[in-house]
Coordinates of N, CA and C in Angstrom, one line a residue:
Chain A
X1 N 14.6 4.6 -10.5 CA 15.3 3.8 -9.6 C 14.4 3.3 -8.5
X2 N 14.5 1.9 -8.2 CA 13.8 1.2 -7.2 C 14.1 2.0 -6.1
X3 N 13.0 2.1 -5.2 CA 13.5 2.5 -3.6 C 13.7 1.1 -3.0
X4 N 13.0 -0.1 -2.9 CA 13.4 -0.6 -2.0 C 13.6 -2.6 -3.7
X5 N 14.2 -3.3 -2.8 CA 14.0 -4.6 -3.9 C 13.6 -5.6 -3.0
X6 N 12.6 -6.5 -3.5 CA 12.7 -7.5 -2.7 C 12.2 -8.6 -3.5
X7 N 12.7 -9.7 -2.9 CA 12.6 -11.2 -3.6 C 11.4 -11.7 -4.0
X8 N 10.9 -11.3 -4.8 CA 9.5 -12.0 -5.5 C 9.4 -13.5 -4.9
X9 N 9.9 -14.1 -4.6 CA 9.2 -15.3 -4.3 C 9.0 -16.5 -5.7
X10 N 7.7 -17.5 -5.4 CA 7.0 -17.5 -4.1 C 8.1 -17.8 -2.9
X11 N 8.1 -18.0 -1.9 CA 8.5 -18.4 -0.8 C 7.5 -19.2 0.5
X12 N 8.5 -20.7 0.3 CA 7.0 -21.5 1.1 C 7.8 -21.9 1.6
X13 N 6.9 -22.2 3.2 CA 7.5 -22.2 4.1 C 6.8 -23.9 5.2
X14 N 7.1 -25.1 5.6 CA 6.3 -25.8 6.4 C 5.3 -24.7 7.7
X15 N 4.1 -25.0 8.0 CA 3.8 -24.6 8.9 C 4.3 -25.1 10.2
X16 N 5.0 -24.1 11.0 CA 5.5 -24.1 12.0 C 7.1 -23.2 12.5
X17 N 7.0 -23.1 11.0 CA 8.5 -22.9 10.9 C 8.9 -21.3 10.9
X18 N 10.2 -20.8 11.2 CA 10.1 -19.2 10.9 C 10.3 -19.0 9.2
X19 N 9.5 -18.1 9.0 CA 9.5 -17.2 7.6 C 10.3 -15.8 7.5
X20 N 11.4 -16.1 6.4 CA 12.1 -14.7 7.0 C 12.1 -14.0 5.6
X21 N 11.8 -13.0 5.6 CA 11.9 -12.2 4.6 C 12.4 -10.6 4.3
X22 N 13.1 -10.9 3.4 CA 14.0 -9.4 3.6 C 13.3 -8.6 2.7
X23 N 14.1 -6.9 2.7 CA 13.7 -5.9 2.0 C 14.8 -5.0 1.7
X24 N 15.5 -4.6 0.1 CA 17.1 -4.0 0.1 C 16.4 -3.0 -0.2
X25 N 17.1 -1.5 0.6 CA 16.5 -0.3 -0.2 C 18.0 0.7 0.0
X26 N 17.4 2.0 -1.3 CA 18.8 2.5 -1.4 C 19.1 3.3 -1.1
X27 N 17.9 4.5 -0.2 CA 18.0 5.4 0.2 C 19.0 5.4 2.0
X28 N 20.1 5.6 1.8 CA 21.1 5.4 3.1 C 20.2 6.1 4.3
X29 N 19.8 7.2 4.0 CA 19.4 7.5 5.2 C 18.2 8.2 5.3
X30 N 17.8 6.8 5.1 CA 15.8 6.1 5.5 C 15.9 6.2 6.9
X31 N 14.8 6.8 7.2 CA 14.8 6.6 9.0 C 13.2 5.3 9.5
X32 N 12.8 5.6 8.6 CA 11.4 4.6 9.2 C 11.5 3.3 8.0
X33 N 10.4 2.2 8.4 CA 10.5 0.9 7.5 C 9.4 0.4 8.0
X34 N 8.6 0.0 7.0 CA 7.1 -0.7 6.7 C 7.1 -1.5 6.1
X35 N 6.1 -2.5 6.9 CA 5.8 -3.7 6.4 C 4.6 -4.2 6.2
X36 N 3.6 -4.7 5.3 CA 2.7 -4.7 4.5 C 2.2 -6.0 4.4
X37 N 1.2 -6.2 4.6 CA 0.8 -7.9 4.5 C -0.8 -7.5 3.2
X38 N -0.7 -8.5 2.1 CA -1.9 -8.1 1.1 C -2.2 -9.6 1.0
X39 N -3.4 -10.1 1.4 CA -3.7 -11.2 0.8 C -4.4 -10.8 -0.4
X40 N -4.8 -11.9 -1.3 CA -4.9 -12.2 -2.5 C -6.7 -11.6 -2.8
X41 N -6.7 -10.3 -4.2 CA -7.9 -9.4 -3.9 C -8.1 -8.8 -2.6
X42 N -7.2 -8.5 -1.5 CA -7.2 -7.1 -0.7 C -6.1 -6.6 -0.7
X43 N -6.8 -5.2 -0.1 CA -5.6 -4.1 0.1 C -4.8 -4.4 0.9
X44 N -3.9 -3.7 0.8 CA -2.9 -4.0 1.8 C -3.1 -3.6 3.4
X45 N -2.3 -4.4 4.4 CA -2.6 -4.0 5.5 C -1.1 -3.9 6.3
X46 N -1.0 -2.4 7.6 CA -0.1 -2.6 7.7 C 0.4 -3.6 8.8
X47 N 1.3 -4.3 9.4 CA 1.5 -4.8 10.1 C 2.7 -4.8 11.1
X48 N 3.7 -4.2 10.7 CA 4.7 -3.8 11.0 C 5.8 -2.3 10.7
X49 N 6.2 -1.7 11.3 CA 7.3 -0.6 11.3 C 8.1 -0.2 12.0
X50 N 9.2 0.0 11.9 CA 10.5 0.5 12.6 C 10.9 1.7 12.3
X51 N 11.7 2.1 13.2 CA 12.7 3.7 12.9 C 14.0 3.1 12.8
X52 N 15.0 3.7 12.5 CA 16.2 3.6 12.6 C 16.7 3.1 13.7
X53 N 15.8 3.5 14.9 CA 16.5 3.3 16.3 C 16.3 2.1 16.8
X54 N 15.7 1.1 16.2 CA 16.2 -0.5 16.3 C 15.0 -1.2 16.1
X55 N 15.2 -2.1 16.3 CA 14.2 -3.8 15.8 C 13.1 -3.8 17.0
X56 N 11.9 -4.5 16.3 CA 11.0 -4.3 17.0 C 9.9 -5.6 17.0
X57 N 9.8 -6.2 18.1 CA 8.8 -7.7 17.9 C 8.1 -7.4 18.4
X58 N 6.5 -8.0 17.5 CA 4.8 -7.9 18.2 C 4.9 -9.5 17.8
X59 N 4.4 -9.9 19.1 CA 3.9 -11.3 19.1 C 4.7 -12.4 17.9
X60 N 4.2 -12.8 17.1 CA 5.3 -13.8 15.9 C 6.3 -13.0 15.7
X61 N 6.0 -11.6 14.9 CA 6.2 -11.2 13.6 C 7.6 -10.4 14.6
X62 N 8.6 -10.1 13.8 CA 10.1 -9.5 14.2 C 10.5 -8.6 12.9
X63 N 10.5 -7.0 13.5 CA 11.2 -6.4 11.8 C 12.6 -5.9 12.8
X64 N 13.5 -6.5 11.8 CA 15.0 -6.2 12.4 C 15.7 -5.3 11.0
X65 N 16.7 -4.3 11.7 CA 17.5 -3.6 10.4 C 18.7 -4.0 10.7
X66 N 19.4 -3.6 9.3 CA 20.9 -3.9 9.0 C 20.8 -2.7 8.5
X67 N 21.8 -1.7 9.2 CA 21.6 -0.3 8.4 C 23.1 -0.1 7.6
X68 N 23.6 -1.4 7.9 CA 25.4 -1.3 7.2 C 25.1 -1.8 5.9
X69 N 24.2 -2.9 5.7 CA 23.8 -3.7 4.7 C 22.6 -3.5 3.8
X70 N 22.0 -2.2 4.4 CA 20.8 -1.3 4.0 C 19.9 -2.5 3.7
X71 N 19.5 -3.4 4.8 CA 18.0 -4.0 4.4 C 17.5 -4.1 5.3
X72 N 16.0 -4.6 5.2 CA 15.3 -4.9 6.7 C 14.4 -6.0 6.2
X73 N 14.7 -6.9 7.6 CA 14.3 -8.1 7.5 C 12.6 -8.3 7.9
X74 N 11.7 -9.1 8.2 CA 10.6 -9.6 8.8 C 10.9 -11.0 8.9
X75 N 10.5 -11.7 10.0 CA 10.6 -13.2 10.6 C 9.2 -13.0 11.0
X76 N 8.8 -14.2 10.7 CA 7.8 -15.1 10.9 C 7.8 -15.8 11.7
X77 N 7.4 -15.8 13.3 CA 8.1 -17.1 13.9 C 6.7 -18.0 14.1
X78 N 6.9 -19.3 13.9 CA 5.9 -20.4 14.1 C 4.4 -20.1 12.7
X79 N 5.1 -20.0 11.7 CA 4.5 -19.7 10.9 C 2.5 -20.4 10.4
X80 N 2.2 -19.7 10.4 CA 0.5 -20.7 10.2 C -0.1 -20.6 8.8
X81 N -0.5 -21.2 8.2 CA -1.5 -21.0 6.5 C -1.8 -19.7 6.3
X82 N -2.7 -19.3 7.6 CA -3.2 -17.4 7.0 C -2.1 -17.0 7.2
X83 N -1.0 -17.0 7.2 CA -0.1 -15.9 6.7 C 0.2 -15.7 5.6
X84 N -0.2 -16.8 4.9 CA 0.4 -16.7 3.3 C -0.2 -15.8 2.8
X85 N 0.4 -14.6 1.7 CA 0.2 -13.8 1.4 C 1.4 -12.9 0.9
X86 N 1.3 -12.0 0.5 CA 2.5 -11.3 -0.4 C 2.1 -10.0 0.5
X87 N 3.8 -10.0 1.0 CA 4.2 -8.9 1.8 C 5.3 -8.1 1.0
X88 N 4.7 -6.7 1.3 CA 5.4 -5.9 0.6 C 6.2 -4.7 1.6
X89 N 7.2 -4.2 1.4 CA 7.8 -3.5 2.1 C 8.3 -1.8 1.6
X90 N 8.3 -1.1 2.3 CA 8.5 0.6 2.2 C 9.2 0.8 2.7
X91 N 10.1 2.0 2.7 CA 11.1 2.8 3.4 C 10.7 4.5 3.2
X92 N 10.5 5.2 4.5 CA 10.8 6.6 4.4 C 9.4 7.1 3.8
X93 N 10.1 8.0 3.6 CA 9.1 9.0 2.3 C 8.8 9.0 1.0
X94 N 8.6 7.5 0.8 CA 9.0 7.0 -0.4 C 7.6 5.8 -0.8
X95 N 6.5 6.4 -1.4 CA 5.3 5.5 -1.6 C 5.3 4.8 -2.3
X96 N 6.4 4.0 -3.0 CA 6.1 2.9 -4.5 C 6.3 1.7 -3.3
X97 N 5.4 0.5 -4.3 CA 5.8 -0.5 -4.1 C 5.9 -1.2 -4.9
X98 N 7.2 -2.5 -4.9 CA 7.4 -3.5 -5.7 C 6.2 -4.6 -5.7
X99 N 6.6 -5.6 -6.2 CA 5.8 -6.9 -6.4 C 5.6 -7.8 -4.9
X100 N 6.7 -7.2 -3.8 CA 6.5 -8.1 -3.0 C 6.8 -9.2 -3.0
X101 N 7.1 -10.4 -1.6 CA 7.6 -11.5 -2.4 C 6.2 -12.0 -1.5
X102 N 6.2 -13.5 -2.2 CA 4.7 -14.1 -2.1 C 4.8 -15.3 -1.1
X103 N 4.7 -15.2 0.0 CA 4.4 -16.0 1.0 C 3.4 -17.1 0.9
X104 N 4.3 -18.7 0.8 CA 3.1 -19.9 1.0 C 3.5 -20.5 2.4
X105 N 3.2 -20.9 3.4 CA 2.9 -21.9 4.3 C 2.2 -23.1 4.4
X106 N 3.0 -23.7 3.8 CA 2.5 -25.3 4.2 C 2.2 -25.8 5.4
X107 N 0.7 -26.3 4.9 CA 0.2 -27.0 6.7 C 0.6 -28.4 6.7
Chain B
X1 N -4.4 0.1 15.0 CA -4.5 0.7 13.7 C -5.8 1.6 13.3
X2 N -5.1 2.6 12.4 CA -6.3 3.3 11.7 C -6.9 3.1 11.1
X3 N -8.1 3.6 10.7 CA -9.3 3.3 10.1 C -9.4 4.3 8.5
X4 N -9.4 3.2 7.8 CA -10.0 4.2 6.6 C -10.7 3.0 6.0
X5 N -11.6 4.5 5.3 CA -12.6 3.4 4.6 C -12.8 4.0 3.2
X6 N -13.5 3.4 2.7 CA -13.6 3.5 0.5 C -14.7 3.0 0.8
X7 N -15.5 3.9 -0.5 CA -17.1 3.7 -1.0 C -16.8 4.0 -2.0
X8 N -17.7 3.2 -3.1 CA -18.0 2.0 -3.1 C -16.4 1.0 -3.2
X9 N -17.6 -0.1 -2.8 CA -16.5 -1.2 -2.8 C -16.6 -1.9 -4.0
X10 N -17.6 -1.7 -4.8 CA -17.5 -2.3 -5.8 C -18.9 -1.5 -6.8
X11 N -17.8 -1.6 -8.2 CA -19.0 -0.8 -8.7 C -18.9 -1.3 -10.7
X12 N -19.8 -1.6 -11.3 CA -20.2 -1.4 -12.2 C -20.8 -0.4 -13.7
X13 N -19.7 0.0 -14.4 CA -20.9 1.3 -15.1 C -20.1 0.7 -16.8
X14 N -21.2 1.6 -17.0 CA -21.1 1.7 -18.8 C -19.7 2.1 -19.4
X15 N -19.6 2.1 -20.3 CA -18.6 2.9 -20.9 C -18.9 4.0 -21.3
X16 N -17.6 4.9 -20.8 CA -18.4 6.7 -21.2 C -19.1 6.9 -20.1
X17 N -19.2 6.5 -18.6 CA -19.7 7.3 -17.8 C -18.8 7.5 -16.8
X18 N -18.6 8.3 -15.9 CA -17.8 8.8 -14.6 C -18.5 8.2 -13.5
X19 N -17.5 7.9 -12.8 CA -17.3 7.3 -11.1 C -16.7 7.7 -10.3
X20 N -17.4 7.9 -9.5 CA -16.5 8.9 -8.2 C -16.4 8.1 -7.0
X21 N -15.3 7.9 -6.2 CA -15.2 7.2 -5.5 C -14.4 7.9 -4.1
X22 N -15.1 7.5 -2.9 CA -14.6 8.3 -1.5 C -14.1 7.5 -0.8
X23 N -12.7 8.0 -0.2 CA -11.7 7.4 1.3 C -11.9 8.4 1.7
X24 N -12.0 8.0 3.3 CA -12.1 8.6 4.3 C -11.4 8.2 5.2
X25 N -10.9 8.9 6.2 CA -9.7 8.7 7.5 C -10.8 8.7 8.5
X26 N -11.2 7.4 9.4 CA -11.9 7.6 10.5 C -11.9 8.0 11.7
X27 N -10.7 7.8 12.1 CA -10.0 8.2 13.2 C -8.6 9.0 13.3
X28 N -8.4 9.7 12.5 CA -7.3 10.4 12.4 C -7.3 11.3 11.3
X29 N -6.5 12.7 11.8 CA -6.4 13.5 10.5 C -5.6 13.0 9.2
X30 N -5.9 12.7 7.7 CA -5.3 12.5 7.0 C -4.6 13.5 6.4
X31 N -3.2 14.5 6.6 CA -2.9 15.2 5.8 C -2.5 14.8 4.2
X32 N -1.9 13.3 4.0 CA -1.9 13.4 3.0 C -2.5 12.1 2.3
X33 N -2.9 11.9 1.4 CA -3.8 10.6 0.6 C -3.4 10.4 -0.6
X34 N -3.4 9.1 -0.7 CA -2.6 8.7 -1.9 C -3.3 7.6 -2.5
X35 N -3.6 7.5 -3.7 CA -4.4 6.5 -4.4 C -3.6 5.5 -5.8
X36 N -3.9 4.8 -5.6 CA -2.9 3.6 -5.6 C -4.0 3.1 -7.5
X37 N -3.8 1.9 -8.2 CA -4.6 1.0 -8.8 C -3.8 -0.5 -9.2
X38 N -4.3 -1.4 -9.3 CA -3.6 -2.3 -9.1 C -4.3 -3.5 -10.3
X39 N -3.8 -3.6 -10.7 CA -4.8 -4.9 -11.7 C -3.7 -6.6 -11.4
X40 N -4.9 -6.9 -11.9 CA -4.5 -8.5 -11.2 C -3.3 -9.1 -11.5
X41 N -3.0 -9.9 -10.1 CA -1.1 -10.2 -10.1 C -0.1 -9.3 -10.5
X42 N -0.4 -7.8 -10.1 CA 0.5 -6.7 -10.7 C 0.7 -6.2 -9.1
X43 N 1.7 -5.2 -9.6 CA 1.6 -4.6 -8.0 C 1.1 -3.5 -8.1
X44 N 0.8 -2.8 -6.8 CA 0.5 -1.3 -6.4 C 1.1 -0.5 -7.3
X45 N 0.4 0.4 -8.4 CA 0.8 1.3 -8.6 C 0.2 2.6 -8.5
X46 N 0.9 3.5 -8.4 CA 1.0 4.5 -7.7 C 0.3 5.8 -8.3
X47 N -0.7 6.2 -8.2 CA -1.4 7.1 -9.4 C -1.4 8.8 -9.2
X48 N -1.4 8.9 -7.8 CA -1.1 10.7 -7.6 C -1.3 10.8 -5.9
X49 N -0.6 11.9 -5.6 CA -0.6 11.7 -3.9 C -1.0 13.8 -3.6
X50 N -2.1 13.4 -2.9 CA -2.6 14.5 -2.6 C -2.4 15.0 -1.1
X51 N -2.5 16.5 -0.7 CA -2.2 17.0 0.3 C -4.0 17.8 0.5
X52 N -4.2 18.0 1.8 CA -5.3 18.7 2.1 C -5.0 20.0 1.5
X53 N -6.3 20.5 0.7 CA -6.3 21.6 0.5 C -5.7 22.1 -0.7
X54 N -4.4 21.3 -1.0 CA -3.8 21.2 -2.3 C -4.0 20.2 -3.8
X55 N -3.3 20.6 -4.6 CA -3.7 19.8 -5.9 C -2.7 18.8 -6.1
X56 N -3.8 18.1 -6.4 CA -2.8 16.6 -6.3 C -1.8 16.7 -7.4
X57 N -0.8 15.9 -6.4 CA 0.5 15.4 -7.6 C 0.2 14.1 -8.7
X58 N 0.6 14.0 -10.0 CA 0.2 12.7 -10.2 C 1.5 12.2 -11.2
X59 N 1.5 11.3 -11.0 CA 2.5 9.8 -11.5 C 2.6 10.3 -12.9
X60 N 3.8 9.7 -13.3 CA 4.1 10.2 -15.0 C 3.3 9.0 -15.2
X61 N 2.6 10.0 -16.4 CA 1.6 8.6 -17.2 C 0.2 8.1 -16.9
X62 N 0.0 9.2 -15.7 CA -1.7 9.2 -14.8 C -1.9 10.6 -15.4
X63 N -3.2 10.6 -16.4 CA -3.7 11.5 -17.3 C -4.6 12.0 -16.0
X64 N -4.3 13.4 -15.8 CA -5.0 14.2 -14.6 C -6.3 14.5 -14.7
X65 N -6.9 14.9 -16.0 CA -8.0 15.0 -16.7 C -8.9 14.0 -16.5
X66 N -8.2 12.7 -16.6 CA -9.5 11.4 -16.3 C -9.3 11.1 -14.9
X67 N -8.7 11.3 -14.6 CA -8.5 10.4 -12.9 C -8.5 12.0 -12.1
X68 N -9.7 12.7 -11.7 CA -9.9 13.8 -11.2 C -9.8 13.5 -9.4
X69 N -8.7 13.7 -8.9 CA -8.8 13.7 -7.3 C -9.1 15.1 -6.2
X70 N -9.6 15.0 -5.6 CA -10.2 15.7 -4.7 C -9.9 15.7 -3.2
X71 N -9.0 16.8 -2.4 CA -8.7 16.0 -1.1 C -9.0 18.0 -0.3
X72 N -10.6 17.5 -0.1 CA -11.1 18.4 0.2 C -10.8 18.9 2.0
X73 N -10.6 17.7 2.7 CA -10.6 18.4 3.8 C -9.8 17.3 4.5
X74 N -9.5 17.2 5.9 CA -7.9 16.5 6.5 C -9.3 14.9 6.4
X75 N -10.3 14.5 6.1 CA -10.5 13.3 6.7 C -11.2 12.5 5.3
X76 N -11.2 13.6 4.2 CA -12.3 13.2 2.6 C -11.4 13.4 1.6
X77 N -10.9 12.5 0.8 CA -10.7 12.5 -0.8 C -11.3 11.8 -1.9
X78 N -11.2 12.2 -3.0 CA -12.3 11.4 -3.5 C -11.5 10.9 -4.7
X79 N -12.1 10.1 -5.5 CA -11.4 10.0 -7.4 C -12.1 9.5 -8.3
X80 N -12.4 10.6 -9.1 CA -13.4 10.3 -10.0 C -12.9 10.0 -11.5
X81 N -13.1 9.0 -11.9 CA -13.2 8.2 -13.0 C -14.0 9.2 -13.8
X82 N -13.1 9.7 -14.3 CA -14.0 10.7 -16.2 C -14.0 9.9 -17.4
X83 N -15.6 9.5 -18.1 CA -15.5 9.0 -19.1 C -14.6 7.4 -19.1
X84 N -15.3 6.8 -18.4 CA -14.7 5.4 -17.9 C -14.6 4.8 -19.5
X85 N -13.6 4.0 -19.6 CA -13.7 3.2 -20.5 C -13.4 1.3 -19.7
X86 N -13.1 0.6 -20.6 CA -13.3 -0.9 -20.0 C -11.5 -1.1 -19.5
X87 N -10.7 -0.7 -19.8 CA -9.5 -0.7 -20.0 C -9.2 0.3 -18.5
X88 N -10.5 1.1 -17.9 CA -10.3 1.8 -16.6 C -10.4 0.7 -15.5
X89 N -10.6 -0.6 -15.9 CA -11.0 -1.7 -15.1 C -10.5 -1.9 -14.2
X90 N -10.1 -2.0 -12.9 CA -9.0 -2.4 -11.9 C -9.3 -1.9 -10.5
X91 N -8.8 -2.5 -9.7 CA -9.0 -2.3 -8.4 C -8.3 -0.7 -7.8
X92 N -9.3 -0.4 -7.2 CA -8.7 1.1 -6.8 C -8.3 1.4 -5.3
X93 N -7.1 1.4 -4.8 CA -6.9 1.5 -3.3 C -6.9 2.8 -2.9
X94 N -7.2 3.9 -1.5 CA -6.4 4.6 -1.5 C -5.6 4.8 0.2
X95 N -4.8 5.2 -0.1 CA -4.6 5.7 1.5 C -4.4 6.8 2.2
X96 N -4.2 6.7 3.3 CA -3.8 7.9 4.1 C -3.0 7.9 5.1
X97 N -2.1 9.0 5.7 CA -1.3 9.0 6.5 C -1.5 10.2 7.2
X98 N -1.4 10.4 8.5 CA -0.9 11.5 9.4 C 0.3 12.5 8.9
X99 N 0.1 13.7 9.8 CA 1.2 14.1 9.3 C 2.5 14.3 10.3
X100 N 2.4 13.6 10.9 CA 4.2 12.9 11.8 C 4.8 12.7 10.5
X101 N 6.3 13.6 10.3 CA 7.2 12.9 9.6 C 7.4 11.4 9.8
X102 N 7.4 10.4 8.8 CA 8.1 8.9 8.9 C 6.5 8.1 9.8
X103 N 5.5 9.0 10.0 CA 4.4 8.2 10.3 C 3.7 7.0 9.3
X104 N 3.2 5.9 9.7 CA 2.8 4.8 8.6 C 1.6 5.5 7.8
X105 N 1.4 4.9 6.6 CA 0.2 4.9 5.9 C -0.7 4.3 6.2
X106 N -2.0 4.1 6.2 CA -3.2 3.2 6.4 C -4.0 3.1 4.9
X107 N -4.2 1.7 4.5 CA -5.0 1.5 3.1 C -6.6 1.6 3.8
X108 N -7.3 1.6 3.1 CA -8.4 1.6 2.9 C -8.9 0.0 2.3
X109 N -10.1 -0.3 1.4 CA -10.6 -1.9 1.7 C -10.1 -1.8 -0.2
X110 N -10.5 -1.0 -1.1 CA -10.5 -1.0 -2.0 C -11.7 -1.2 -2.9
X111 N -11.5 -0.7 -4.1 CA -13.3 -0.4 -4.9 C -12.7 -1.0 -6.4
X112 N -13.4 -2.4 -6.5 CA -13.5 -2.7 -7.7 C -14.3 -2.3 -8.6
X113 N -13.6 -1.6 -9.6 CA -14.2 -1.0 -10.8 C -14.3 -1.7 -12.5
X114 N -15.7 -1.7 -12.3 CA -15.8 -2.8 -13.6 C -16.6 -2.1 -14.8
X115 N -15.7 -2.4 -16.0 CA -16.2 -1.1 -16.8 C -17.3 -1.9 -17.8
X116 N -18.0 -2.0 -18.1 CA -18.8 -2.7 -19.0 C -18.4 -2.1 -20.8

C-alpha cells in the first residue's frame, strides 16, 4: 500500500504564476509532512515540513494541510524556471517515495 | 539545513569487484540512515534503513549479502557493493535523520556507480 499518492505530472506552470501541488496519504494519523525538491541527476533536497499543528510559509514556498481530506498541499508563489523539478512528498515515519509529480515553469 | 555528505561521488569499477561507499552526518547525530538507489527516470527506492550500532533492515528484494551496510557510529555508514555486476549500475543516495520523533531526513549528494 502507497503511503502517500501524488500526481505525476508533468505540471507546467507560466513563470510568475503560483504552482500548487498536492500530496494524498493514508496514514490518518501522520503527525509530520515533507517536502522534497530533486532536480534532474540530484538528490533530493529538503525544502519544506509541517506537523499537524498547522501550515507553514518560508518565503514563496506555502505547505498547507487538510487533515479532513488527508492531503497536503505546496504553493509556489511567483513561480521562476529553477524551480522546475520533481518534487516529492513524505508523511510520518514512513520512508518510500513515489514518482513525484514533475514541475515545468515556463519563462 | 543539515549536512551530509557521500564519497565517492562517482565511481567506476570492473565487474566482480566491490565498492564501498561512505555518508556521513556533518552536523548532527544521525541515529538512523537510510540508503535509497534510483536509476534513471525511476523513483527513489528504498534499499535498507539502518540504526547506530544495529543491523540494518533491508527492503524485500535487497539481497543483504551484496548490498553490505554498515552504520558504525551516530555520524558514519557505509554500503558496500559485493561483487558488482553492470546491472549494480545506478545512482546511490543515502540519508540521515536525527532522532526527534517526526524529525526531517537530510539526503546526501549521491554516488554514481558505473559498472563496466
Amino acid at each position: 500500500q502507497k503511503e502517500v499518492e501524488q500526481n505525476s505530472g508533468p505540471l507546467s506552470v507560466p513563470e510568475g504564476a503560483i504552482a500548487s501541488l498536492n500530496c494524498t496519504y493514508s496514514d490518518r494519523g501522520s503527525q509530520s509532512f515533507f517536502w522534497y525538491r530533486q532536480y534532474s541527476g540530484k538528490s533530493p533536497e529538503l525544502i519544506m515540513f509541517i506537523y499537524s499543528n498547522g501550515d507553514k510559509e518560508d518565503g514563496r514556498f506555502t505547505a498547507q494541510l487538510n487533515k479532513a481530506s488527508q492531503y497536503v498541499s505546496l504553493l509556489i508563489r511567483d513561480s521562476q524556471p529553477s524551480d522546475s523539478a520533481t518534487y516529492l512528498c513524505r508523511t510520518g515515519n514512513q520512508f518510500y517515495f513515489g514518482t513525484g509529480t514533475s514541475l515545468t515553469v515556463i519563462p | 539545513g543539515a549536512v551530509v555528505s557521500q564519497h565517492p561521488s562517482w565511481v567506476i569499477c570492473k565487474s566482480g569487484t566491490s565498492v564501498k561507499i561512505e555518508c556521513r552526518s556533518l552536523d548532527f547525530q544521525a541515529t538512523t540512515m537510510f540508503w535509497y538507489r534510483q536509476f534513471p527516470k525511476q523513483s527513489l527506492m528504498l534499499m535498507a534503513t539502518s540504526n547506530e550500532g544495529s543491523k540494518a533492515t533491508y527492503e524485500q528484494g535487497v539481497e543483504k549479502d551484496k548490498f553490505l551496510i554498515n552504520h558504525a557510529s551516530l555520524t558514519l555508514s557505509t554500503l558496500t557493493v559485493t561483487s558488482a555486476h553492470p546491472e549494480d549500475s545506478s545512482f546511490y543516495i543515502c540519508s540521515a535523520r536525527g532522532p526527534s520523533p517526526g524529525s526531517p531526513q537530510f539526503f546526501g549528494p549521491g554516488t554514481r556507480l558505473t559498472v563496466l
